[in-house]
XYZ file of C-alpha atoms in Angstrom:
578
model
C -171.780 124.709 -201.751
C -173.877 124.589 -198.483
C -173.732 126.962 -196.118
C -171.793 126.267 -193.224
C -169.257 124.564 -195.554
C -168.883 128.198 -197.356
C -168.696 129.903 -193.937
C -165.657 127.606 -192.874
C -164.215 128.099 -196.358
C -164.218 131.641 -195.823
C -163.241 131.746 -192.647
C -160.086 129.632 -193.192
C -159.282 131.974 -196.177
C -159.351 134.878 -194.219
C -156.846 133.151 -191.502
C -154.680 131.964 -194.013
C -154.618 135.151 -196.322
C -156.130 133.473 -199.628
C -159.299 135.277 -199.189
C -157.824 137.191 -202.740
C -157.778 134.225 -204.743
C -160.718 132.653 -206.578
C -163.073 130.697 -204.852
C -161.969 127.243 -206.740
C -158.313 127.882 -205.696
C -159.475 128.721 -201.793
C -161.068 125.607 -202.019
C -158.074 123.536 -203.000
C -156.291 125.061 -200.303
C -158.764 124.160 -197.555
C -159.172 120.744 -198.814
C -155.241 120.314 -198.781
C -154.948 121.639 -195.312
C -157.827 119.407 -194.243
C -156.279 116.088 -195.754
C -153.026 116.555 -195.897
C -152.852 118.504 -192.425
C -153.405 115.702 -190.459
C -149.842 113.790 -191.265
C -147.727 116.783 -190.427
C -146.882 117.979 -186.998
C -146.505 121.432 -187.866
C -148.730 124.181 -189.262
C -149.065 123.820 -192.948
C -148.387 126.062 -195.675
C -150.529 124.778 -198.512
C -148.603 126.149 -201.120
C -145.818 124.211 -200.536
C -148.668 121.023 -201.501
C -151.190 122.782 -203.884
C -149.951 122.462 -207.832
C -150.411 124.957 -210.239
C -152.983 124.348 -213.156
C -150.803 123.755 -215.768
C -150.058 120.445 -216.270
C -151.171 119.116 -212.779
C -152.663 115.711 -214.068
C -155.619 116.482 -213.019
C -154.650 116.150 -209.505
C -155.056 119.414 -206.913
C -152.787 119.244 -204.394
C -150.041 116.377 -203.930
C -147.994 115.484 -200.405
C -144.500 113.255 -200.434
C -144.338 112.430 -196.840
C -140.940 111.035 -195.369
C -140.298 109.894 -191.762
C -142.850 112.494 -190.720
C -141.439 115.723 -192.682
C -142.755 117.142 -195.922
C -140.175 116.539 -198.514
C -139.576 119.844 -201.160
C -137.010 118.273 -203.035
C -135.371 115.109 -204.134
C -132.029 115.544 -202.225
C -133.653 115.229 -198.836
C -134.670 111.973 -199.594
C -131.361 111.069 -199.670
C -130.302 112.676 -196.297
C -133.196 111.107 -194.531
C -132.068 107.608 -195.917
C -128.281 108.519 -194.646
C -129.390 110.095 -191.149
C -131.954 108.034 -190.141
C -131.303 104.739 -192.217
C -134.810 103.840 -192.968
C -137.270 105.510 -194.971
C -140.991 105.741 -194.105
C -142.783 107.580 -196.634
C -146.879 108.316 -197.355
C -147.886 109.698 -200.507
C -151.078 111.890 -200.570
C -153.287 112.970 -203.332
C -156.235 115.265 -203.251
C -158.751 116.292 -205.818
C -161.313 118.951 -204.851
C -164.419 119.854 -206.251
C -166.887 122.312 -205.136
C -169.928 120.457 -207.524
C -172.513 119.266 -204.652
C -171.909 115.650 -205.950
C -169.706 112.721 -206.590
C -169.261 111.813 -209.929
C -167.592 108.615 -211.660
C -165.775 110.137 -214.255
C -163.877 112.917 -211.930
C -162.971 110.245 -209.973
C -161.725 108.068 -212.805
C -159.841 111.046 -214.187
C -158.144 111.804 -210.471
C -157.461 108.008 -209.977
C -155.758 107.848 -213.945
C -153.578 110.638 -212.841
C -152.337 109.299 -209.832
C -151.606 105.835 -211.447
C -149.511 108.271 -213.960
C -147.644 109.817 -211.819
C -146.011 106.814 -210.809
C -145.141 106.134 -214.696
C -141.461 106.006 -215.186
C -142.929 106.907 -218.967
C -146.464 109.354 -218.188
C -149.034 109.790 -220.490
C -149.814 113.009 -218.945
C -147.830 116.340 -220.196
C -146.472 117.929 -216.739
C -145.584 121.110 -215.242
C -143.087 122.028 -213.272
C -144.711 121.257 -209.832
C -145.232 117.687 -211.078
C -142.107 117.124 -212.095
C -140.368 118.539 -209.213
C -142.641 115.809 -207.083
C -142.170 113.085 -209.550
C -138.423 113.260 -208.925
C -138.632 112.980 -205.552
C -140.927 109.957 -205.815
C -138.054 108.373 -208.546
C -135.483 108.978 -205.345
C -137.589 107.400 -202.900
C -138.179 104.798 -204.936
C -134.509 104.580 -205.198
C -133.597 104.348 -201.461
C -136.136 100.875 -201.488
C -133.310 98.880 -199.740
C -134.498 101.551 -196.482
C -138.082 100.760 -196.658
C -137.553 98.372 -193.524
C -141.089 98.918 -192.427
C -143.125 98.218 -195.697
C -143.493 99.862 -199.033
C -144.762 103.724 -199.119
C -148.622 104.121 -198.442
C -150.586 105.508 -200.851
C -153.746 107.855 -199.740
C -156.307 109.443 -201.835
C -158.339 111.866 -200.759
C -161.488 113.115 -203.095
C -163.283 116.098 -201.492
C -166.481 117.627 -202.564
C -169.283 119.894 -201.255
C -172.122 116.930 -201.772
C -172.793 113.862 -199.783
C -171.364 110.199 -200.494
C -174.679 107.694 -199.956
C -172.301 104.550 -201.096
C -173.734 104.431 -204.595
C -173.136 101.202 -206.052
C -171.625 102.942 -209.327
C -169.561 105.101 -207.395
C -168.130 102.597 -204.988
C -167.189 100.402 -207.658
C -165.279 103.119 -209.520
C -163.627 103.962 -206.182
C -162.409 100.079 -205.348
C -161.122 100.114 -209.256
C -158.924 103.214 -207.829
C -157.396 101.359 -205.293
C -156.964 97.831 -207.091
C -154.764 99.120 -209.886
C -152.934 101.065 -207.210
C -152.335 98.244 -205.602
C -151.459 96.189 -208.755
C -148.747 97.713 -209.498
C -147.344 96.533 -206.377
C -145.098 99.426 -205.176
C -147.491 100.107 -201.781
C -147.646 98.541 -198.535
C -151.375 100.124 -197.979
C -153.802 102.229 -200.647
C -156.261 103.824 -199.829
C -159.274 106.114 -201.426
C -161.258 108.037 -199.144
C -164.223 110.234 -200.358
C -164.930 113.464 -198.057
C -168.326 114.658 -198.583
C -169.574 117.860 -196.819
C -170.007 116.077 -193.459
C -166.535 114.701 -193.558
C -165.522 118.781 -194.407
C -166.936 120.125 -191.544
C -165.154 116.926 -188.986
C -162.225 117.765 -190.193
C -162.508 120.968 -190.193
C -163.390 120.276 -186.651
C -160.493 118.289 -185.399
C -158.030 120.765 -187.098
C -159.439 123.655 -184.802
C -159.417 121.375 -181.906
C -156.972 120.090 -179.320
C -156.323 116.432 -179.504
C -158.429 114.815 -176.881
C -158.816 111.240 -175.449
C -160.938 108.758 -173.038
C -159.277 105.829 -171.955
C -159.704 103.305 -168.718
C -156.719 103.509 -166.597
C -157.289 100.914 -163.585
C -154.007 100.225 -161.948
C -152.680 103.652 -160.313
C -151.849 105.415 -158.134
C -152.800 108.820 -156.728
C -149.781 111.097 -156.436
C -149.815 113.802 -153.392
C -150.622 117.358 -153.814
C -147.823 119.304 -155.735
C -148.056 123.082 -156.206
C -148.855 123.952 -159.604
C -150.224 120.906 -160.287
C -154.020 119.808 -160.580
C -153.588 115.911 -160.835
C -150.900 113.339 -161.105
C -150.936 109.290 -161.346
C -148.735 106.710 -161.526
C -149.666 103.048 -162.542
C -149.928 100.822 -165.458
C -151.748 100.945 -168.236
C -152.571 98.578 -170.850
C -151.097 98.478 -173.857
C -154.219 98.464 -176.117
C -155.802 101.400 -174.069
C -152.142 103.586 -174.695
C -152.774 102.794 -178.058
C -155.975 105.096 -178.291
C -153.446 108.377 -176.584
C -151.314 107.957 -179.689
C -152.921 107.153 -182.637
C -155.640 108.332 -185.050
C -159.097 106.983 -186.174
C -157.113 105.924 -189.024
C -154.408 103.918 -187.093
C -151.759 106.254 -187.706
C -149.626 107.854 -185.080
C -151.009 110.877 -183.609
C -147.484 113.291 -185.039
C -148.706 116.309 -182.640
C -148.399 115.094 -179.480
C -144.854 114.174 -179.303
C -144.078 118.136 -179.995
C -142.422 118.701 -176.721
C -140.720 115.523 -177.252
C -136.694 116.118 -176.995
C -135.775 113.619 -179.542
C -137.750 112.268 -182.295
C -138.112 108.539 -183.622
C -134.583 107.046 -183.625
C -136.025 103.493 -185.941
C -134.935 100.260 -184.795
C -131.532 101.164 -182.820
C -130.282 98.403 -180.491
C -132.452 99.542 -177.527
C -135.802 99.789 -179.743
C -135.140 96.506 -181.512
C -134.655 95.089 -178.156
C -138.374 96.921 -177.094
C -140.029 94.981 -180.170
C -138.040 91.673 -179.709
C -139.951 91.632 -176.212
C -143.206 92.439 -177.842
C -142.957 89.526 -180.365
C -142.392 87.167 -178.331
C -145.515 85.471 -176.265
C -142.678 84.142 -173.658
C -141.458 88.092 -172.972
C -144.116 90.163 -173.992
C -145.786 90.274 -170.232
C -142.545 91.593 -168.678
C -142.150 94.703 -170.794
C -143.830 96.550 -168.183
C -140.899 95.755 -166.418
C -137.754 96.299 -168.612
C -139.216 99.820 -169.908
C -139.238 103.065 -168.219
C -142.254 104.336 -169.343
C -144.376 107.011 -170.380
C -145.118 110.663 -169.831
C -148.172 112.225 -170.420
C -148.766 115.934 -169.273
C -152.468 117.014 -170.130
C -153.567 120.843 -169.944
C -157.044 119.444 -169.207
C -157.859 115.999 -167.418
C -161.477 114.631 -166.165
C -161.804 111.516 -163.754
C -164.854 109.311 -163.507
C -163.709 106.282 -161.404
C -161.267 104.715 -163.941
C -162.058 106.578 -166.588
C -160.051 109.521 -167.839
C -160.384 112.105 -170.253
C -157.240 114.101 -171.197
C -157.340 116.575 -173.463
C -154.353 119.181 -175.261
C -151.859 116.839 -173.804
C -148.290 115.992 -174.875
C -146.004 112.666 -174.554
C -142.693 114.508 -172.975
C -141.295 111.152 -172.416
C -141.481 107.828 -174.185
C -141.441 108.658 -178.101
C -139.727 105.452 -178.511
C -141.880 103.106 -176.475
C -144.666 104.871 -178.364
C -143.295 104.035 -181.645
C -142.470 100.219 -181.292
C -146.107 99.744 -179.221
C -147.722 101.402 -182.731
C -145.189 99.176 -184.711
C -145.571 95.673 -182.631
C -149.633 96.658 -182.451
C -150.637 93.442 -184.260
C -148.609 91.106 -181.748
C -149.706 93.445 -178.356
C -152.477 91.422 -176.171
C -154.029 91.485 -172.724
C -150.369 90.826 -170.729
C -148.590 93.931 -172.495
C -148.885 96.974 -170.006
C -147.383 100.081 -169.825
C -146.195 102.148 -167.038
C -147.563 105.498 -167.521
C -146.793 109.316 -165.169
C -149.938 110.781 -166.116
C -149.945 114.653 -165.074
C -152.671 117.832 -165.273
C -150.812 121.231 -165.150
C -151.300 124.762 -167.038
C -148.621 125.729 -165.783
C -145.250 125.879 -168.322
C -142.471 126.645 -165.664
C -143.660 122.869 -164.613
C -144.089 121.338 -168.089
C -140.499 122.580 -168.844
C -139.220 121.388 -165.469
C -140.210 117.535 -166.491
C -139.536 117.577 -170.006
C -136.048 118.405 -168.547
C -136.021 115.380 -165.906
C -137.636 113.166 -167.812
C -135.022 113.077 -170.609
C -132.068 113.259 -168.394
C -131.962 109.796 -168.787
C -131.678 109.850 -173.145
C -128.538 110.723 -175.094
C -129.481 114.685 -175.275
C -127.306 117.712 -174.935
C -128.239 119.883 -171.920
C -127.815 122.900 -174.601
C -130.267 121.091 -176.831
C -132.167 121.062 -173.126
C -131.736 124.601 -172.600
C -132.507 125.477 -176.135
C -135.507 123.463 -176.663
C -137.228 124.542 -173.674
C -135.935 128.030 -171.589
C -134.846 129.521 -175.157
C -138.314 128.959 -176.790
C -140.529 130.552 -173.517
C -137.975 133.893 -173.800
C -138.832 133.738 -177.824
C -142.469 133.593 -177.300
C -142.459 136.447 -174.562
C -140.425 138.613 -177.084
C -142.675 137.917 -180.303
C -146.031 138.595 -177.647
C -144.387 142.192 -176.684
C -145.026 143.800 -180.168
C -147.848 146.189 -180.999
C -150.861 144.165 -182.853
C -149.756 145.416 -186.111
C -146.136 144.376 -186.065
C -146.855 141.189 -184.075
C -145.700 137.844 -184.966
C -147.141 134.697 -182.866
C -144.161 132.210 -181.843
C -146.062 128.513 -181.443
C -143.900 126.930 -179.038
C -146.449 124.178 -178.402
C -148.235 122.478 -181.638
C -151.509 124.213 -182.009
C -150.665 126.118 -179.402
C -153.037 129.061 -181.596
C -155.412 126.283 -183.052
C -158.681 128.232 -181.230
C -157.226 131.436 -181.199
C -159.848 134.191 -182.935
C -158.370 137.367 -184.922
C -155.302 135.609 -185.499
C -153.681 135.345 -188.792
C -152.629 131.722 -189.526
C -150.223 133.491 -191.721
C -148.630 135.241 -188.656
C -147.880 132.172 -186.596
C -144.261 131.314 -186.308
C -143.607 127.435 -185.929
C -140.187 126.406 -184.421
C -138.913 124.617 -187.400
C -139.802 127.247 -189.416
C -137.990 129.707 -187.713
C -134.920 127.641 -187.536
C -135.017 127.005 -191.884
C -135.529 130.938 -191.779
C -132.777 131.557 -189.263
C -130.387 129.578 -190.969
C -130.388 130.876 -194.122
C -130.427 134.199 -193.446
C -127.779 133.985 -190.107
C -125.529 130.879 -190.695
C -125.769 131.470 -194.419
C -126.861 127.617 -195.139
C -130.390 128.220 -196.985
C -129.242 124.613 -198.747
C -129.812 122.932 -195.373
C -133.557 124.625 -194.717
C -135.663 122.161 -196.263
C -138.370 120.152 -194.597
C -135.555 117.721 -193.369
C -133.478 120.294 -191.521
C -132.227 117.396 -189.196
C -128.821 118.405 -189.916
C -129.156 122.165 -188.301
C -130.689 120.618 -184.974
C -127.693 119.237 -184.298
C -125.996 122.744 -183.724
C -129.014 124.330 -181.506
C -127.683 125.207 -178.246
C -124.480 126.282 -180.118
C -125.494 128.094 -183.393
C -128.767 128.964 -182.890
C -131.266 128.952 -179.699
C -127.162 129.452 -177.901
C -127.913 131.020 -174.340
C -127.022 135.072 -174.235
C -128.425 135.690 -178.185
C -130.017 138.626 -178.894
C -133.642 137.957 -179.520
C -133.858 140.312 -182.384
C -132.044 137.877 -184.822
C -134.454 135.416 -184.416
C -137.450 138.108 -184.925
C -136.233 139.096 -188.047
C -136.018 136.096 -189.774
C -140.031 135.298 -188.849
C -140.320 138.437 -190.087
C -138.545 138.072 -193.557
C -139.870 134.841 -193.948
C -143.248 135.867 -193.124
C -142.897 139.237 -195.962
C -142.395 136.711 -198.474
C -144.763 134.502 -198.353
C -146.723 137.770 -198.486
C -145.345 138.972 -201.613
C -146.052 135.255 -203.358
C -149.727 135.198 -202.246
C -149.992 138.679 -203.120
C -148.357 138.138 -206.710
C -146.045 140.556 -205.831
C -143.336 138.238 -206.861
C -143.794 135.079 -209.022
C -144.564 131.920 -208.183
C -141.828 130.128 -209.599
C -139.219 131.759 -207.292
C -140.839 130.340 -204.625
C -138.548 127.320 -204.980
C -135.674 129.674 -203.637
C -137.281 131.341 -201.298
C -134.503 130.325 -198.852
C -131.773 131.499 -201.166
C -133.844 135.031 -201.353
C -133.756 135.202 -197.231
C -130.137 134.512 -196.928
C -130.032 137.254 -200.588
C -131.843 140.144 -198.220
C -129.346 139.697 -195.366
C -126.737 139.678 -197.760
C -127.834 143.164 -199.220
C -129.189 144.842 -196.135
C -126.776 143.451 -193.696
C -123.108 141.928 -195.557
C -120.798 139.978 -193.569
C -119.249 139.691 -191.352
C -122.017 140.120 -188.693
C -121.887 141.142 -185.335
C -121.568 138.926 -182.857
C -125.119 137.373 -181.531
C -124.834 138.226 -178.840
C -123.869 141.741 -179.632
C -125.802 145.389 -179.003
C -124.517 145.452 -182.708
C -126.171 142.787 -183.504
C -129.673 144.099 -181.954
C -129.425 147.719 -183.250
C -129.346 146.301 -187.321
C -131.720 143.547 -186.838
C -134.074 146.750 -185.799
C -133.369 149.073 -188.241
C -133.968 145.952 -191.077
C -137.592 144.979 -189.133
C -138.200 148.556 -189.416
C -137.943 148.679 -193.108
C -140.242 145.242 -194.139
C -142.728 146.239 -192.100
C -142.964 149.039 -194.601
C -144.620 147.361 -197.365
C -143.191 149.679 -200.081
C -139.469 149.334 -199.033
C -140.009 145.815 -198.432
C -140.973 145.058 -201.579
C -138.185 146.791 -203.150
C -136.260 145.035 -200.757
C -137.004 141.359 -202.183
C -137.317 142.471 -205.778
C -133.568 143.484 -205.333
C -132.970 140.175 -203.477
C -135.183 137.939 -206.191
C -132.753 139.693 -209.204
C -129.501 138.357 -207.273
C -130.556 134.971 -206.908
C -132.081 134.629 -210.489
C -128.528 135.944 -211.660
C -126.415 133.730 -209.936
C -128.734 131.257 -211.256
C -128.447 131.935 -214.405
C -131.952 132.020 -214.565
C -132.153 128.595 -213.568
C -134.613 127.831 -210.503
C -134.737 123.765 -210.505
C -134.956 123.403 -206.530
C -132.555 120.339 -207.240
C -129.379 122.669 -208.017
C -130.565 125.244 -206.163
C -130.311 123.442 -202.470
C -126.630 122.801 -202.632
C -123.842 124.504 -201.232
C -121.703 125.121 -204.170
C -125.001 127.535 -204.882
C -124.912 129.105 -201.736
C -120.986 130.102 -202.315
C -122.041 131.199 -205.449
C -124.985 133.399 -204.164
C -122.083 134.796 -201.279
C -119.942 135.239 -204.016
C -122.236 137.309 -206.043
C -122.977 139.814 -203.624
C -119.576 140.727 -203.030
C -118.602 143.505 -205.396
C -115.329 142.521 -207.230
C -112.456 145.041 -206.190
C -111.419 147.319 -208.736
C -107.493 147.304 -209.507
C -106.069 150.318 -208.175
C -105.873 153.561 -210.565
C -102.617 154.326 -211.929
C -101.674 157.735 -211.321
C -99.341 159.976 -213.870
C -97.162 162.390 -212.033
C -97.314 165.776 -214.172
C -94.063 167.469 -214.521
């Protein structure tokens, strides 16, 4: 391994607390979060992608990817396909090697195992990762009637330490690897893509980095002077040019920068099919600047020269549906298509939050779901900041918000959706719900969670838990296989340290526990007692049992409830003595 590629291996270790594990197993990691990264819009926990040895068909880390969430288990498949009523899905393979060269038969053996693991009969023997992930490939394969924008897409990624020169031998092997992918006809797109040390170090690169852009924007207008902010414009802007803000060097849509976004991709609805019957047609196409409101883009960082801009750490606030059907119609979009674009330079928040709040006045969302998703999150991020360095947690209200941050363990960042999975298992008791595809929970912020007049502490407490237990996994302190309940052991720990019913949220009650169970996990002693004693309930309700597919249900989480409820003891009889 050359140098600066063992530096950046190291230093990603160190950020993500695997600096412990062998150097072959860091380096699975890294690759994972390096390939895999890039088609999730939140930070990444590689474990939840990186199999175990034993029985992994000789593949290092594999990715189900559905409507832009990592699936964990089977049934979310299924909800996706009910809630959203299409299914886009990306499967991702990686294979890393730290050898300082590409070699035909490694990537025969990687490309046999991914061919397998589409076998409804493998070859291969498989462990329990695999066959956790092959049953959520069998459901999405399932739900094929919802796969109204193409077949899944199938990307391999091969990562090494060397340097691919596009030997003839190895190039062949590699274009075998795609065509019997392809042959067996279940993929829109397949694709193998080798990632040399170069390619490790650009990546690397664009994973530290905020998303940036250059782009010729013609037809605008200046906007005047406004406090707080540096520049604004107004104007059109041409389809083909938007379509460099939003996608990747790959084509794919840029996930990230539609963070601040209110509501995600609603598919084809009436009012997006009408967007891409405009687009299709050469008789409409040139008035969609017209019929569409538009765009928002709010940069941190913007540079003029004449017409051309650079923008850089910006966000699309408004227009995550326009966005969508210009990436889907992109084949159809020419010359006439043009967008109209409110392109705006600010550091300061108070004004982000203040347009991301206008600008989606005009969309079906809650103003709870307003007031959560924007005032909430600033008083979370204040609250996590307050702590002393040792007990601090860092809330990422904006995506990469910590990306160039030094000293900072990637371990101790807090993502939004991952504080609402750990928030509702341990606080509304639904750990079945706090998967990747926790769609259903959103519905209820502004009421159940993120409600105006909670007490902070709640919230804190669950990063916290959450945070102690991926701890105790990396650390070995408990094993790997209960990681598929590690929801079920959150809501467990509540359960023990804190039964029901709760305070109020609201509550001075409420505050004073959440403290005094903080206090004891960030005693690493206690806290591991803590989650042993949690880990032992779930396994018993369980039965011993930890297939992720029974776990995640409800009738489960009644059980779990149940459990930890002492049964009452009949009454003792009494004898009067005469």
């Amino acid at each position: 391994m050359d140098r600066i590629t063992k530096s950046l291996l190291d230093e990603s270790s160190a950020e993500h607390d695997l600096s412990s594990l062998a150097e072959d197993k860091r380096f699975e990691h890294f690759a994972a979060l390096l390939t895999v990264g890039r088609f999730v819009s939140e930070a990444l926990d590689t474990t939840d992608v990186v199999i175990g040895a034993s029985g992994d068909s000789g593949i290092d880390a594999i990715a189900i990817i559905a409507n832009g969430a990592l699936i964990e288990n089977s049934s979310e498949i299924d909800e996706l396909a009910e809630r959203n009523g299409y299914l886009d899905v990306t499967f991702v393979f990686v294979q890393a090697e730290r050898s300082s060269a590409f070699e035909t038969a490694k990537i025969g053996q990687f490309s046999f195992g991914v061919q397998d693991f589409f076998k409804e009969k493998p070859s291969l023997p498989r462990g329990r990762d695999v066959i956790e992930l092959a049953n959520i490939m069998s459901a999405v394969y399932k739900q094929s009637s919802k796969f109204k924008r193409g077949n899944p897409v199938c990307r391999m990624y091969y990562v090494t330490t060397g340097t691919w020169t596009g030997d003839a031998a190895l190039e062949a092997r590699r274009k075998a690897a795609i065509d019997d992918l392809t042959a067996l006809r279940i993929f829109r797109t397949v694709e193998f893509q080798p990632v040399d040390a170069e390619g490790i170090q650009r990546l690397y690169r664009e994973s530290r980095n905020s998303v940036s852009r250059e782009f010729e924007f013609a037809q605008k207008t200046v906007i005047p002077t406004i406090e707080g902010v540096t520049e604004a414009y107004v104007g059109l802007l041409p389809a083909r040019e938007f379509l460099r803000l939003i996608e990747d060097e790959s084509g794919e849509m840029l996930k990230g920068i539609f963070y601040d976004n209110v509501r995600d991709w609603q598919d084809f609805n009436a009012v997006n099919s009408e967007m891409r019957s405009t687009l299709e047609s050469k008789n409409t196409r040139a008035r969609f600047a017209l019929m569409n409101n538009g765009v928002t883009v709010i940069a941190k960082t913007m540079r003029t020269t004449a017409n051309r801009f650079y923008i850089e750490d910006y966000q699309v606030v408004n227009g995550c549906q326009t966005s969508h059907v210009i990436h889907d119609q992109r084949a159809s979009i020419d010359d006439s298509v043009m967008i109209p674009l409110r392109l705006i330079a600010t550091q300061d928040d108070e004004i982000i939050g203040s347009i991301v709040k206008a600008t989606n006045r005009q969309t079906e969302v809650r103003e709870e779901q307003l007031l959560a998703l924007s005032d909430f999150q600033k008083k979370l991020e204040a609250y996590f900041n307050a702590f002393e360095e040792g007990q601090r947690l860092y809330y990422e209200r904006r995506s990469r918000q910590y990306s160039n941050a030094g000293g900072i363990e990637k371990t101790r960042i807090v993502t939004p959706g991952g504080l609402i999975r750990a928030y509702a298992s341990m606080f509304l008791e639904e750990p079945h719900r706090a998967t990747r595809s926790y769609r259903r929970i959103l519905d209820r912020v502004g009421v159940d969670l993120f409600a105006e007049g909670d007490k902070l502490e709640p919230y804190y407490l669950a990063a916290l838990a959450a945070y102690r237990l991926e701890y105790l996994f990396r650390n070995q302190a408990l094993h790997g296989s209960l990681r598929a309940a590690r929801y079920e052991i959150l809501l467990a720990v509540r359960l023990l340290e804190m039964p029901s019913p709760l305070p109020r949220m609201n509550s001075h009650d409420m505050e004073r526990l959440c403290k005094q169970l903080s206090a004891k996990l960030w005693d690493a002693g206690e806290a591991e007692q803590i989650f042993a004693k949690a880990s032992t309930m779930v396994l018993k309700a369980a039965n011993g049992d930890l297939d992720a597919a029974s776990l995640r249900t409800e009738p489960f989480t009644d059980a779990l409830k149940a459990f930890s409820t002492p049964p009452r003891r009949p009454p003792v009889k009494r004898t009067r003595l005469n």
